[in-house]
Coordinates of C-alpha atoms in Angstrom, one line a residue:
X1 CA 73.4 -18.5 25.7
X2 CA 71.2 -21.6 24.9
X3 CA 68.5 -20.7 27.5
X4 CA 69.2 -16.5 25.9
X5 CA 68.5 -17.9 22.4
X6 CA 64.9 -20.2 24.0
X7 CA 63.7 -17.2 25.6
X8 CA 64.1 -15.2 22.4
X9 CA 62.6 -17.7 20.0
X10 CA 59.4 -18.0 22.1
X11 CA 58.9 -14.2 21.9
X12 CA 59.6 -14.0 18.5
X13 CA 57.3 -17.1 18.3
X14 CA 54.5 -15.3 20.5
X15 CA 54.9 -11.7 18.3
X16 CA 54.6 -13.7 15.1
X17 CA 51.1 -14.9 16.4
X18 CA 50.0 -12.2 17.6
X19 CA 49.7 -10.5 14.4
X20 CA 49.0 -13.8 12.8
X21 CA 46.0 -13.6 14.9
X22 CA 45.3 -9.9 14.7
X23 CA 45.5 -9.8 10.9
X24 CA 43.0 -13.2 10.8
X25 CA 40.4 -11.7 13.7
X26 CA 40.4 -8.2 10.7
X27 CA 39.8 -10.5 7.4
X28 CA 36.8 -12.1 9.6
X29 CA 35.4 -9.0 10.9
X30 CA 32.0 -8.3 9.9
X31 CA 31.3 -5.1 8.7
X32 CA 28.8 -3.5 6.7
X33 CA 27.7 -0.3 5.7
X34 CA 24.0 -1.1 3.8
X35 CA 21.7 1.4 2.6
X36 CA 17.9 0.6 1.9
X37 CA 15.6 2.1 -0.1
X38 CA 12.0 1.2 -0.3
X39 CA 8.3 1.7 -1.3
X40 CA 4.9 0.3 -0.2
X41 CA 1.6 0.7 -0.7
X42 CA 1.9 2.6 -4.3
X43 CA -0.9 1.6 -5.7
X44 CA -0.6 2.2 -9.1
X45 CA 0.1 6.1 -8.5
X46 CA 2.4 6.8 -11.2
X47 CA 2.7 10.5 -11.7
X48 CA 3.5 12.7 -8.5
X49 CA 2.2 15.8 -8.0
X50 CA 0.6 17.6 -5.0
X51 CA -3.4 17.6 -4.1
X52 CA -4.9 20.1 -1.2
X53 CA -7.1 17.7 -0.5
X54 CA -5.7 14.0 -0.9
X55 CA -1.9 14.4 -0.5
X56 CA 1.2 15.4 -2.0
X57 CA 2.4 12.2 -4.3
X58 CA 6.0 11.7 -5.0
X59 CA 6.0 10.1 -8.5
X60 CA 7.9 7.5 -9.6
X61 CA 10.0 9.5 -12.1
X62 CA 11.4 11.5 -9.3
X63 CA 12.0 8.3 -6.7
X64 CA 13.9 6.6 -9.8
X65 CA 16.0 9.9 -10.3
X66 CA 16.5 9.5 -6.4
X67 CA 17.3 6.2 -6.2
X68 CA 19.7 6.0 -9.1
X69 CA 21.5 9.0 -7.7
X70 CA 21.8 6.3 -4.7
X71 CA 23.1 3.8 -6.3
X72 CA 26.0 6.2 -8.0
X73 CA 27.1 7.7 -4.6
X74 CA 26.3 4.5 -2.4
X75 CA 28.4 0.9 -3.7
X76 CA 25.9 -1.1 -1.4
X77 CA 22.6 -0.2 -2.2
X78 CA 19.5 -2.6 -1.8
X79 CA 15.6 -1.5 -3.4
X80 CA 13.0 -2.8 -2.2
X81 CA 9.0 -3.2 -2.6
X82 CA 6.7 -4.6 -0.3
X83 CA 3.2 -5.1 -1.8
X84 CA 0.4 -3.0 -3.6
X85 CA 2.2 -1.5 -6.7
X86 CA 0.6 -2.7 -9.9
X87 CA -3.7 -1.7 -9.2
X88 CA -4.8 1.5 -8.4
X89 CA -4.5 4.6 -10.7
X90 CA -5.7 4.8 -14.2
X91 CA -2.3 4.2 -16.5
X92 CA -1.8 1.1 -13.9
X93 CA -5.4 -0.4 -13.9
X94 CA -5.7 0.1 -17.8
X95 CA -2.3 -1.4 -18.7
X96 CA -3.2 -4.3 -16.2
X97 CA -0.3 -3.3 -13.9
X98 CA 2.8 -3.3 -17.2
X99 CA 3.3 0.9 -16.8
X100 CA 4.1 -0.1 -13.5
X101 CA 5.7 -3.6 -14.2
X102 CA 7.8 -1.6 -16.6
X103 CA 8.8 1.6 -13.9
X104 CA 10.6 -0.6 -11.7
X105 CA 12.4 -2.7 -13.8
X106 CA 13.8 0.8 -15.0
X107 CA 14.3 1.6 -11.6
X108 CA 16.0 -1.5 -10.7
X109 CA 14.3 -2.9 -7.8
X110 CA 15.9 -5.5 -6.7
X111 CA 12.6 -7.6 -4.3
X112 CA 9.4 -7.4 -4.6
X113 CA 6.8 -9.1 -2.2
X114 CA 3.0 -9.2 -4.1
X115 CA 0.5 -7.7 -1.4
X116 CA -3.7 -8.3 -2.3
X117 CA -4.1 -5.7 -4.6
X118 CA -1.3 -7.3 -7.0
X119 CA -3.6 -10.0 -7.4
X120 CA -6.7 -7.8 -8.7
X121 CA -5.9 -8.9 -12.5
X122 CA -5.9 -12.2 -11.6
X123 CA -3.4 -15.4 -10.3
X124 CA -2.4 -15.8 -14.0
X125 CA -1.6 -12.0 -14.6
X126 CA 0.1 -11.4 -11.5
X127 CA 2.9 -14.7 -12.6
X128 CA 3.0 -12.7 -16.0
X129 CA 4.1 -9.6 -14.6
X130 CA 6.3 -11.2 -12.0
X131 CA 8.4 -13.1 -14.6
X132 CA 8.9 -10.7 -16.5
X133 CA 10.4 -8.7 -14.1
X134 CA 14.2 -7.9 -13.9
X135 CA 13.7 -8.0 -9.5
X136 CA 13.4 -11.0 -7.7
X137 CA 9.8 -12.1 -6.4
X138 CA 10.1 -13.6 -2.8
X139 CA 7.1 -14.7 -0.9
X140 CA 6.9 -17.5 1.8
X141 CA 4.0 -18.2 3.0
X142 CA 1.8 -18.4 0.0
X143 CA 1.2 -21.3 -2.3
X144 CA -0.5 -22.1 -5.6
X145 CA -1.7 -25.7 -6.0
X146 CA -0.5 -26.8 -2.8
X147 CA 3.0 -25.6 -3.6
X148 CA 4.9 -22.5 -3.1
X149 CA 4.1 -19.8 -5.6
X150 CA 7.9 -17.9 -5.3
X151 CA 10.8 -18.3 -4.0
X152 CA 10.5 -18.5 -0.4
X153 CA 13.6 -16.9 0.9
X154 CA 17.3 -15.5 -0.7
X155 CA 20.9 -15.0 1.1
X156 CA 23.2 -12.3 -0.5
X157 CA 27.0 -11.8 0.5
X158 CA 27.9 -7.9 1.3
X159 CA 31.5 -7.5 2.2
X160 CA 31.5 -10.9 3.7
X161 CA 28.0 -10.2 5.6
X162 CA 25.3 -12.6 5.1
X163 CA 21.9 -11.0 4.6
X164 CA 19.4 -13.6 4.7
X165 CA 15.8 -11.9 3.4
X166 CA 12.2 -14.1 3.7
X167 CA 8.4 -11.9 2.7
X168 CA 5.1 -12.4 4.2
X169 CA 2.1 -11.4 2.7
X170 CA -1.4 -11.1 4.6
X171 CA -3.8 -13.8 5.5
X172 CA -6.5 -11.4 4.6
X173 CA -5.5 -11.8 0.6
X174 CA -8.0 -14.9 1.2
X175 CA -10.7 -13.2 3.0
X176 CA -11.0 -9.8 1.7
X177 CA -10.3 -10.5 -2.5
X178 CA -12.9 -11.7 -5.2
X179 CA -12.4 -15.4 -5.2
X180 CA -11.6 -16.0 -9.0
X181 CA -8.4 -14.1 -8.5
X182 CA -7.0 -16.5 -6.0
X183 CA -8.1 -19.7 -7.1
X184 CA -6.6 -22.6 -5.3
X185 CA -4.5 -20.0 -3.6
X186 CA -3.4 -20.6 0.4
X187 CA -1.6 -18.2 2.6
X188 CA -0.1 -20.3 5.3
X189 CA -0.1 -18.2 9.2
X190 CA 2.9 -15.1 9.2
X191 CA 4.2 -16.5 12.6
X192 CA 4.4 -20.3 11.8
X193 CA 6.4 -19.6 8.9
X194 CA 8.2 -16.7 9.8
X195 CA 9.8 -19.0 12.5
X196 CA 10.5 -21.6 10.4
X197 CA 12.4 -19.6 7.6
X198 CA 14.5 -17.9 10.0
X199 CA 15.4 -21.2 11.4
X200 CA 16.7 -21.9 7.7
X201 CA 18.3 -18.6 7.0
X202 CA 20.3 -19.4 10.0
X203 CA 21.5 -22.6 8.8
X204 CA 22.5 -21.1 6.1
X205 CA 24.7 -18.7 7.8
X206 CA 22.5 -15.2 7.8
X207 CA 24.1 -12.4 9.7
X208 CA 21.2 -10.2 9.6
X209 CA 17.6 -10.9 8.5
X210 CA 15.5 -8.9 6.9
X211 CA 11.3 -9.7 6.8
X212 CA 9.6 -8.1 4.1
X213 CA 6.2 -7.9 5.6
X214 CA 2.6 -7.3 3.7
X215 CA 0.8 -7.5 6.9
X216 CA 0.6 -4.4 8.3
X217 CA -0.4 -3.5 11.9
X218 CA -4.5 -3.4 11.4
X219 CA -6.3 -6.7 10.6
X220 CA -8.6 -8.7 11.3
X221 CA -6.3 -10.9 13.9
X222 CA -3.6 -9.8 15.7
X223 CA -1.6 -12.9 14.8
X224 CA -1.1 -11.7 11.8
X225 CA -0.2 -8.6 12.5
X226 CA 3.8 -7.5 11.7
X227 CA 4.3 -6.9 15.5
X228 CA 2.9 -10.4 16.0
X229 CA 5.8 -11.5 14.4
X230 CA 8.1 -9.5 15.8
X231 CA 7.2 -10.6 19.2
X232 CA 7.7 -14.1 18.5
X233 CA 10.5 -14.3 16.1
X234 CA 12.8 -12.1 18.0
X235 CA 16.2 -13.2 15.6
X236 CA 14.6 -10.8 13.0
X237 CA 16.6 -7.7 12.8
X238 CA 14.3 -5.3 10.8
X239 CA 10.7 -5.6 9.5
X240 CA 9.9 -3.5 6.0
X241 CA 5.6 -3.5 6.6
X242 CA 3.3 -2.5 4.6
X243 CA -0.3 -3.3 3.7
X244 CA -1.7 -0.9 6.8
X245 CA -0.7 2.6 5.0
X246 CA 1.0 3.2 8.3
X247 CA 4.3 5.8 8.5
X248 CA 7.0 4.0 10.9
X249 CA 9.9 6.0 10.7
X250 CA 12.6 5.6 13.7
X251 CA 10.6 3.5 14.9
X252 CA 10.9 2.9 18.6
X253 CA 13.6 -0.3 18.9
X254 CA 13.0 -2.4 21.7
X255 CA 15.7 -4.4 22.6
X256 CA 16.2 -8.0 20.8
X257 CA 12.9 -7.3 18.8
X258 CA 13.1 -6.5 15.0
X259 CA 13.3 -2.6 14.2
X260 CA 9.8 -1.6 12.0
X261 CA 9.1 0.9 9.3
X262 CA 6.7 1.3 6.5
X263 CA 6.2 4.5 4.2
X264 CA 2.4 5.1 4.5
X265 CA 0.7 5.1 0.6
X266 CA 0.5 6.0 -3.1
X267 CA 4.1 7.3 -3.0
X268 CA 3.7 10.4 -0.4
X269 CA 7.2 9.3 1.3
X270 CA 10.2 6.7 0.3
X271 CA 11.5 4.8 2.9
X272 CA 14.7 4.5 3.6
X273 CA 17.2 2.2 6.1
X274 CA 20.2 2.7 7.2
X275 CA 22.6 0.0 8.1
X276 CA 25.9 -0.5 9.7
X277 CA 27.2 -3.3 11.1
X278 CA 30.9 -3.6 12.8
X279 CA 32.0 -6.3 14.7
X280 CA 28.3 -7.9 15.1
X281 CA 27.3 -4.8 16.4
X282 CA 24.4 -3.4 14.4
X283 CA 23.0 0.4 14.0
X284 CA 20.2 0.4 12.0
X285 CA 18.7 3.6 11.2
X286 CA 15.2 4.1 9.1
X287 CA 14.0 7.5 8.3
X288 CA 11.3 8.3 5.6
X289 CA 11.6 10.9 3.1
X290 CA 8.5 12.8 2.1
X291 CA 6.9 14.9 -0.7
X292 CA 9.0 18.3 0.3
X293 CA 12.6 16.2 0.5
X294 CA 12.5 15.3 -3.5
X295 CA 11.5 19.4 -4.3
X296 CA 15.1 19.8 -6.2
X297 CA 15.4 16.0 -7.7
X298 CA 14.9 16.3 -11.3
X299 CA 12.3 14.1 -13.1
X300 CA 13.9 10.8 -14.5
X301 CA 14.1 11.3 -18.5
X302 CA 13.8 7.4 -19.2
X303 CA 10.4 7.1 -16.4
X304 CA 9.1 10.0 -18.2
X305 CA 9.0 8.3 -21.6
X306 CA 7.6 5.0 -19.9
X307 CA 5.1 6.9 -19.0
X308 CA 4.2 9.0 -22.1
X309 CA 4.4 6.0 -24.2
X310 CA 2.0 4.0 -21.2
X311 CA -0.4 6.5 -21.2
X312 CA -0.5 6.8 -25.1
X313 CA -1.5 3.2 -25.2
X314 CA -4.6 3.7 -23.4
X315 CA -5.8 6.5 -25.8
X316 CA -8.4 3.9 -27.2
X317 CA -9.7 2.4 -24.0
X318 CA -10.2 5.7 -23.2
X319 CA -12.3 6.3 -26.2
X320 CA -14.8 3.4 -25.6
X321 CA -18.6 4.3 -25.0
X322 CA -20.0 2.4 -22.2
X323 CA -23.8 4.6 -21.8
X324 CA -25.6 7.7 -22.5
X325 CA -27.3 10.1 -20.1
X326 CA -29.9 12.7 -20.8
X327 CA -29.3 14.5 -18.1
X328 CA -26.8 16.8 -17.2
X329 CA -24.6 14.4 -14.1
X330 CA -23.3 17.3 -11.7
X331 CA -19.9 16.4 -10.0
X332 CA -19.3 20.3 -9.6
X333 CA -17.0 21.3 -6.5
X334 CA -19.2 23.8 -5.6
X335 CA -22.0 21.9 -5.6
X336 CA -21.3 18.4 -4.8
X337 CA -19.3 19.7 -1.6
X338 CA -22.5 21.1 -0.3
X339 CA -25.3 19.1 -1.3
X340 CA -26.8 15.7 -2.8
X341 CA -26.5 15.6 -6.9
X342 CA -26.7 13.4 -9.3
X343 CA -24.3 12.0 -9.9
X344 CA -23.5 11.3 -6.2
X345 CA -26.9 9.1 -6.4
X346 CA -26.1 7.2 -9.3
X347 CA -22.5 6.3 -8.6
X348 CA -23.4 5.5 -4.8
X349 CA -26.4 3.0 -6.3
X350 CA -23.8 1.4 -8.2
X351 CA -21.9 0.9 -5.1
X352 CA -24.8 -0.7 -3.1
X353 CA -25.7 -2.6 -6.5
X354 CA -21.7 -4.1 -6.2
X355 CA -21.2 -4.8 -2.7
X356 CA -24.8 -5.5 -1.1
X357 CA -24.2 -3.1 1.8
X358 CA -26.5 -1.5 4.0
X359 CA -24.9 1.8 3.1
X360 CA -23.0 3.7 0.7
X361 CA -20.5 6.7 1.6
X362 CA -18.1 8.7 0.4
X363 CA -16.9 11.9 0.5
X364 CA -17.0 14.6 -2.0
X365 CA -13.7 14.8 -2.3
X366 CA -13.6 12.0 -4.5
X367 CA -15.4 13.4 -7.1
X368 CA -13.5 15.4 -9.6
X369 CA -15.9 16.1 -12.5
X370 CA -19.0 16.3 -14.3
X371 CA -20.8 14.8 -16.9
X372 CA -22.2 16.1 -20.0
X373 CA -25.4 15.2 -21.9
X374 CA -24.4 12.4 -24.3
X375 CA -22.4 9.5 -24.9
X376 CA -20.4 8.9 -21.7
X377 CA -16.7 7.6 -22.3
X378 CA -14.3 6.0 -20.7
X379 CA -12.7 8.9 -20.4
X380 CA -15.2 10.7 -18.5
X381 CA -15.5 8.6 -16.0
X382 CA -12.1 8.5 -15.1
X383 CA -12.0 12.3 -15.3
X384 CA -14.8 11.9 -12.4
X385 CA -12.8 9.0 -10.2
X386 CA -8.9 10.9 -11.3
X387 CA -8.1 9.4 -7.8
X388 CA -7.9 5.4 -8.5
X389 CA -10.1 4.9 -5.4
X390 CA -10.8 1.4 -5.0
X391 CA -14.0 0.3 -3.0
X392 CA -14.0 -1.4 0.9
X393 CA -16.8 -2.9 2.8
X394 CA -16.3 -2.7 6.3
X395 CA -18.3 -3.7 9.6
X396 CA -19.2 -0.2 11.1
X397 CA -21.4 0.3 14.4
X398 CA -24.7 2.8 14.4
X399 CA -22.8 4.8 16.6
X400 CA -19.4 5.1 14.0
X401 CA -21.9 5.8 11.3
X402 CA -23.4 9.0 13.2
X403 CA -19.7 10.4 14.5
X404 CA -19.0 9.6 10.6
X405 CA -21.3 11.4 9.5
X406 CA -20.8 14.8 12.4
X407 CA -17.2 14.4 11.3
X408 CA -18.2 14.5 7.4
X409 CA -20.7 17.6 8.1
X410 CA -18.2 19.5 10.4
X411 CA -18.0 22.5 8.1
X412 CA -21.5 22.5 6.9
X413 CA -22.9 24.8 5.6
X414 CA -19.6 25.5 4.1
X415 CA -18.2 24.3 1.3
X416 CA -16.6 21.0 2.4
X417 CA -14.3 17.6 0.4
X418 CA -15.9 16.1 3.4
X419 CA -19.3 16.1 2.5
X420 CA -20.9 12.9 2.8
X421 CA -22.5 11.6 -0.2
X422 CA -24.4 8.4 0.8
X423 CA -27.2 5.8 -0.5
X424 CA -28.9 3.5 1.6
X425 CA -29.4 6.2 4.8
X426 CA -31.2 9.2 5.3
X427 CA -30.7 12.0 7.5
X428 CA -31.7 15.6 9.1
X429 CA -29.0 18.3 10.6
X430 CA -29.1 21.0 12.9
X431 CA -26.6 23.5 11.6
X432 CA -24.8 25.5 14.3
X433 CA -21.6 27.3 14.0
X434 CA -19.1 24.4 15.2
X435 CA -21.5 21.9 16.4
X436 CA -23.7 20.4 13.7
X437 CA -25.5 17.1 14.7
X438 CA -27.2 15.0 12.6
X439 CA -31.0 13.2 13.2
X440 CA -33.5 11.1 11.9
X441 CA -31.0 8.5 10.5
X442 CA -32.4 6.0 9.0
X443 CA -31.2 2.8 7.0
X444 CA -33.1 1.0 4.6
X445 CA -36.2 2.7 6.1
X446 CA -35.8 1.5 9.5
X447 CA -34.1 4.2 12.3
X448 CA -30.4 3.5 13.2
X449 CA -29.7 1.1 16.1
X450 CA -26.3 2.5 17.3
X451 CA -25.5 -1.0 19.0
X452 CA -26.1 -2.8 15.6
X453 CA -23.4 -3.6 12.8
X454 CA -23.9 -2.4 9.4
X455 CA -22.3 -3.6 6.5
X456 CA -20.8 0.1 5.2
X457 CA -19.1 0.5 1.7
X458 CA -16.6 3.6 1.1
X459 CA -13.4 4.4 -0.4
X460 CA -10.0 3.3 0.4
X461 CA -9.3 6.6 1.3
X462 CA -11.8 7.0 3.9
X463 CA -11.6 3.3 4.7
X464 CA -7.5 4.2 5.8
X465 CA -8.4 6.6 7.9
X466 CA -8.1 9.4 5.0
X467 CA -9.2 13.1 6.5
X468 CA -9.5 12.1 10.0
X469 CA -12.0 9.7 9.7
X470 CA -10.7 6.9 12.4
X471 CA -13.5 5.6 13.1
X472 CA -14.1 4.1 9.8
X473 CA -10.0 3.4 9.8
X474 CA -10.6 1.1 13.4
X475 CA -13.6 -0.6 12.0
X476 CA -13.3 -4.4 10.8
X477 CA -12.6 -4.9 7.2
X478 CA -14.7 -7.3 5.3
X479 CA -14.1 -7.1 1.7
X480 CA -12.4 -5.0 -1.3
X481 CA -13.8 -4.9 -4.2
X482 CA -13.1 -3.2 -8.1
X483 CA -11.8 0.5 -8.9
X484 CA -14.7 2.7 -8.6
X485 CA -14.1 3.9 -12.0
X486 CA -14.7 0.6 -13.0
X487 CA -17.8 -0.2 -10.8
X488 CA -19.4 2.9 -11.9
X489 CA -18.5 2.2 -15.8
X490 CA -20.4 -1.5 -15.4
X491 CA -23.5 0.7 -13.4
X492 CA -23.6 3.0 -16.2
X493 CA -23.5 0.3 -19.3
X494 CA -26.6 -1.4 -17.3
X495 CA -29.0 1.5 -17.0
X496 CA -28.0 3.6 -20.0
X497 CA -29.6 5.8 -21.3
X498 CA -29.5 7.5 -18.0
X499 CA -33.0 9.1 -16.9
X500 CA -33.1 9.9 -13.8
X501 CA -37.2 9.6 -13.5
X502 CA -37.0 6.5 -14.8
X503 CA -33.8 4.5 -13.8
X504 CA -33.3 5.1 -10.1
X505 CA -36.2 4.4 -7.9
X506 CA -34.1 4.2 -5.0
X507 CA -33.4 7.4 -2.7
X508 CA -30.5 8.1 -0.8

């Protein structure tokens, strides 16, 4: 009976820790169902809306309707911004970045990373706005006197999941910004860093990490790039990039390297990640959501009146004089999308006059208006630049500049947005019915040496890539400079009154 009663005790003994065990291994499961939302590359486009030519812009009123319908229906719900919201359009640029600064504190972003562009107001502006916001500003490789300008990294508890986050903005904020912006400002190298904050995010007991990444996949050295650092860091578990204007979406996930996705620009898609994590196994899913996906989201009443009461503000800056001109400035669609005016000539001087390139371009796209005889506001001008282009310089061969220019002639004769409006460079064409070439190019007087680097100021837009113009896309960057609006404004105030005869000796 003794040995009976043995036998049963260390059954009973064995069943009782069993469960003991079973019910301890479920407590310290980890498992997490995580949903992202995020935005990149905004740049200042507030209102959404859909352009034939330029794109079809979300809006921030309907991605905060979106996201807060999100947060009702999802418990764990993370929003995100990686870089390049507060410069750009007009309500942003005039406001110095607070329409924006006041958007997503509405929305309730939770990090934001600054990219180059958020530092276009200034270092000083860009801590004002920052502070006052109700997200959490995390950089970590950039300091300000020698010492880190945010916080560096954050760890936040989900259903007992650790998610340890750390931001990287690019190197080329140094190399590519006007200098009194960043004052004694350093970015330390992505990969150096990114190694060493994952090595602390581990210590402090990170299940999953998260990079927010301003570096994009398209400057000037590869080491910076945000595959760079997913080749080397390989305990990363997803990248949010930006910076590049890129669309990742299911991105292809190689195995032990750090999923990548990125929403493009200006607010034509949201990003979203999907994450699930059971028993250290983790799914993660990211998927973008474009212009057509928000067609039945409702406009956000409390964005709407940020807005209004934004855009109200700048009623008097929109009001100020800054020239006169004498002649009538012809931005006309079916003019300037044919042939040189104007207009075209003066605001491409003003762009040599700014940047000290070889060559001005742009496309006629990005002209929206005209001018009238008479005082020229504010107002007008940004009727003419209603697109918040910002001006690049970038190193573009001979050869680039001639397939630019076939590219931007295509449908010549015909009424094109492509149509190159330039300064600096002349030209001939032979027009024939799908294959116009261009001749005769010259710069600065001398012909075009198609082995030879030229120093070629455009748009963002057409610097990105915008309307199939890769080879202007591929092409080094070498600096970014003011709005346009802003650049032609200054030109304007200079040699007012405008007379044509008189004021531009230069021809394009």
């Amino acid at each position: 009976m003794k040995k009976l009663k043995f036998i049963n005790l260390f059954y009973t003994l064995a069943f009782i820790c069993f469960i003991s065990l079973g019910c301890s291994q479920s407590v310290n499961a980890k498992n997490l169902d995580l949903k992202i939302v995020f935005t990149n590359d905004i740049h200042g486009k507030i209102v959404g809306g859909e352009d034939t030519e330029t794109g079809k812009f979300i809006g921030y009123s309907k991605i905060g309707s979106y996201i807060s319908q999100t947060k009702h229906d999802k418990k764990n719900t993370l929003i995100i911004d990686a870089g390049d919201a507060f410069h750009g359009d007009t309500v942003a640029n005039l406001s110095q970045g607070q329409a924006i600064l006041s958007i997503m504190n509405e929305i309730g972003y939770n990090y934001f990373l600054p990219g180059n562009h958020d530092f276009n107001f200034g270092k000083e502006r860009l801590l004002k706005l920052t502070h006052d916001g109700s997200f959490k500003t995390i950089c970590s490789n950039l300091l300000n006197k020698s010492v880190p300008m945010f916080e560096e990294n954050d760890i936040f508890e989900i259903d007992g999941v650790k998610i340890g986050i750390f931001a990287l903005t690019s190197p080329e904020l140094i190399t590519k910004s006007n200098l009194k912006n960043i004052e004694e400002i350093e970015v330390i190298p992505p990969i150096e860093v990114a190694k060493k904050q994952v090595e602390t995010l581990k210590e402090k007991g990170a299940d999953f990490i998260i990079l927010i990444s301003h570096l994009g996949i398209l400057s000037e050295e590869e080491s910076w790039w945000s595959y760079a650092v997913r080749d080397s860091v390989p305990e990363i578990d997803l990248i949010i990039d930006s910076h590049s204007h890129n669309v990742l979406d299911d991105f292809e996930q190689l195995d032990g390297k750090a999923v990548i996705t990125s929403a493009g620009i200006s607010g034509q898609n949201v990003g979203v990640v999907d994450i699930e994590i059971k028993d250290k196994i983790k799914k993660i899913k990211p998927y973008n959501l474009s212009f057509s996906d928000f067609k039945d989201i409702p406009k956000n009443k409390k964005i709407e009146k940020i807005i209004k009461s934004e855009t109200d503000k700048i009623k008097p800056v929109l009001e100020q004089n800054v020239g006169y001109t004498s002649v009538y400035l012809n931005g006309e669609r079916e003019t300037i999308r044919t042939e040189k005016t104007n207009l075209a000539k003066i605001v491409c001087e003003a762009i040599l006059k700014e940047t000290d390139a070889d060559i001005a371009f742009l496309n006629a796209g990005a002209f929206r208006s005209s001018i009238e005889v008479g005082n020229i506001k504010m107002a007008d001008v940004l009727r003419v630049f209603s697109l918040g282009h910002s001006i690049v310089t970038k190193s573009v061969s001979g050869e680039n500049i001639i397939k630019a220019l076939e590219l931007a002639l295509r449908q010549y004769p015909k009424m094109s947005a492509s149509f190159p409006q330039v300064a600096g460079m002349k030209f001939k064409i032979t027009a024939t019915e799908g294959n116009n070439k261009v001749k005769d190019v010259t710069i600065n007087g001398s012909r075009i040496d198609l082995k030879k680097e030229y120093i070629f100021a455009t748009n963002d837009f057409l610097a990105s890539g915008g309307d199939g113009f890769d080879m202007i896309k591929s092409s080094r960057e070498l600096k970014q400079f003011d709005s346009l609006d802003k650049i032609f404004a200054k030109y304007v105030s200079e040699i007012s009154p405008i007379d044509l005869d008189s004021n531009l000796k230069k021809s394009a």
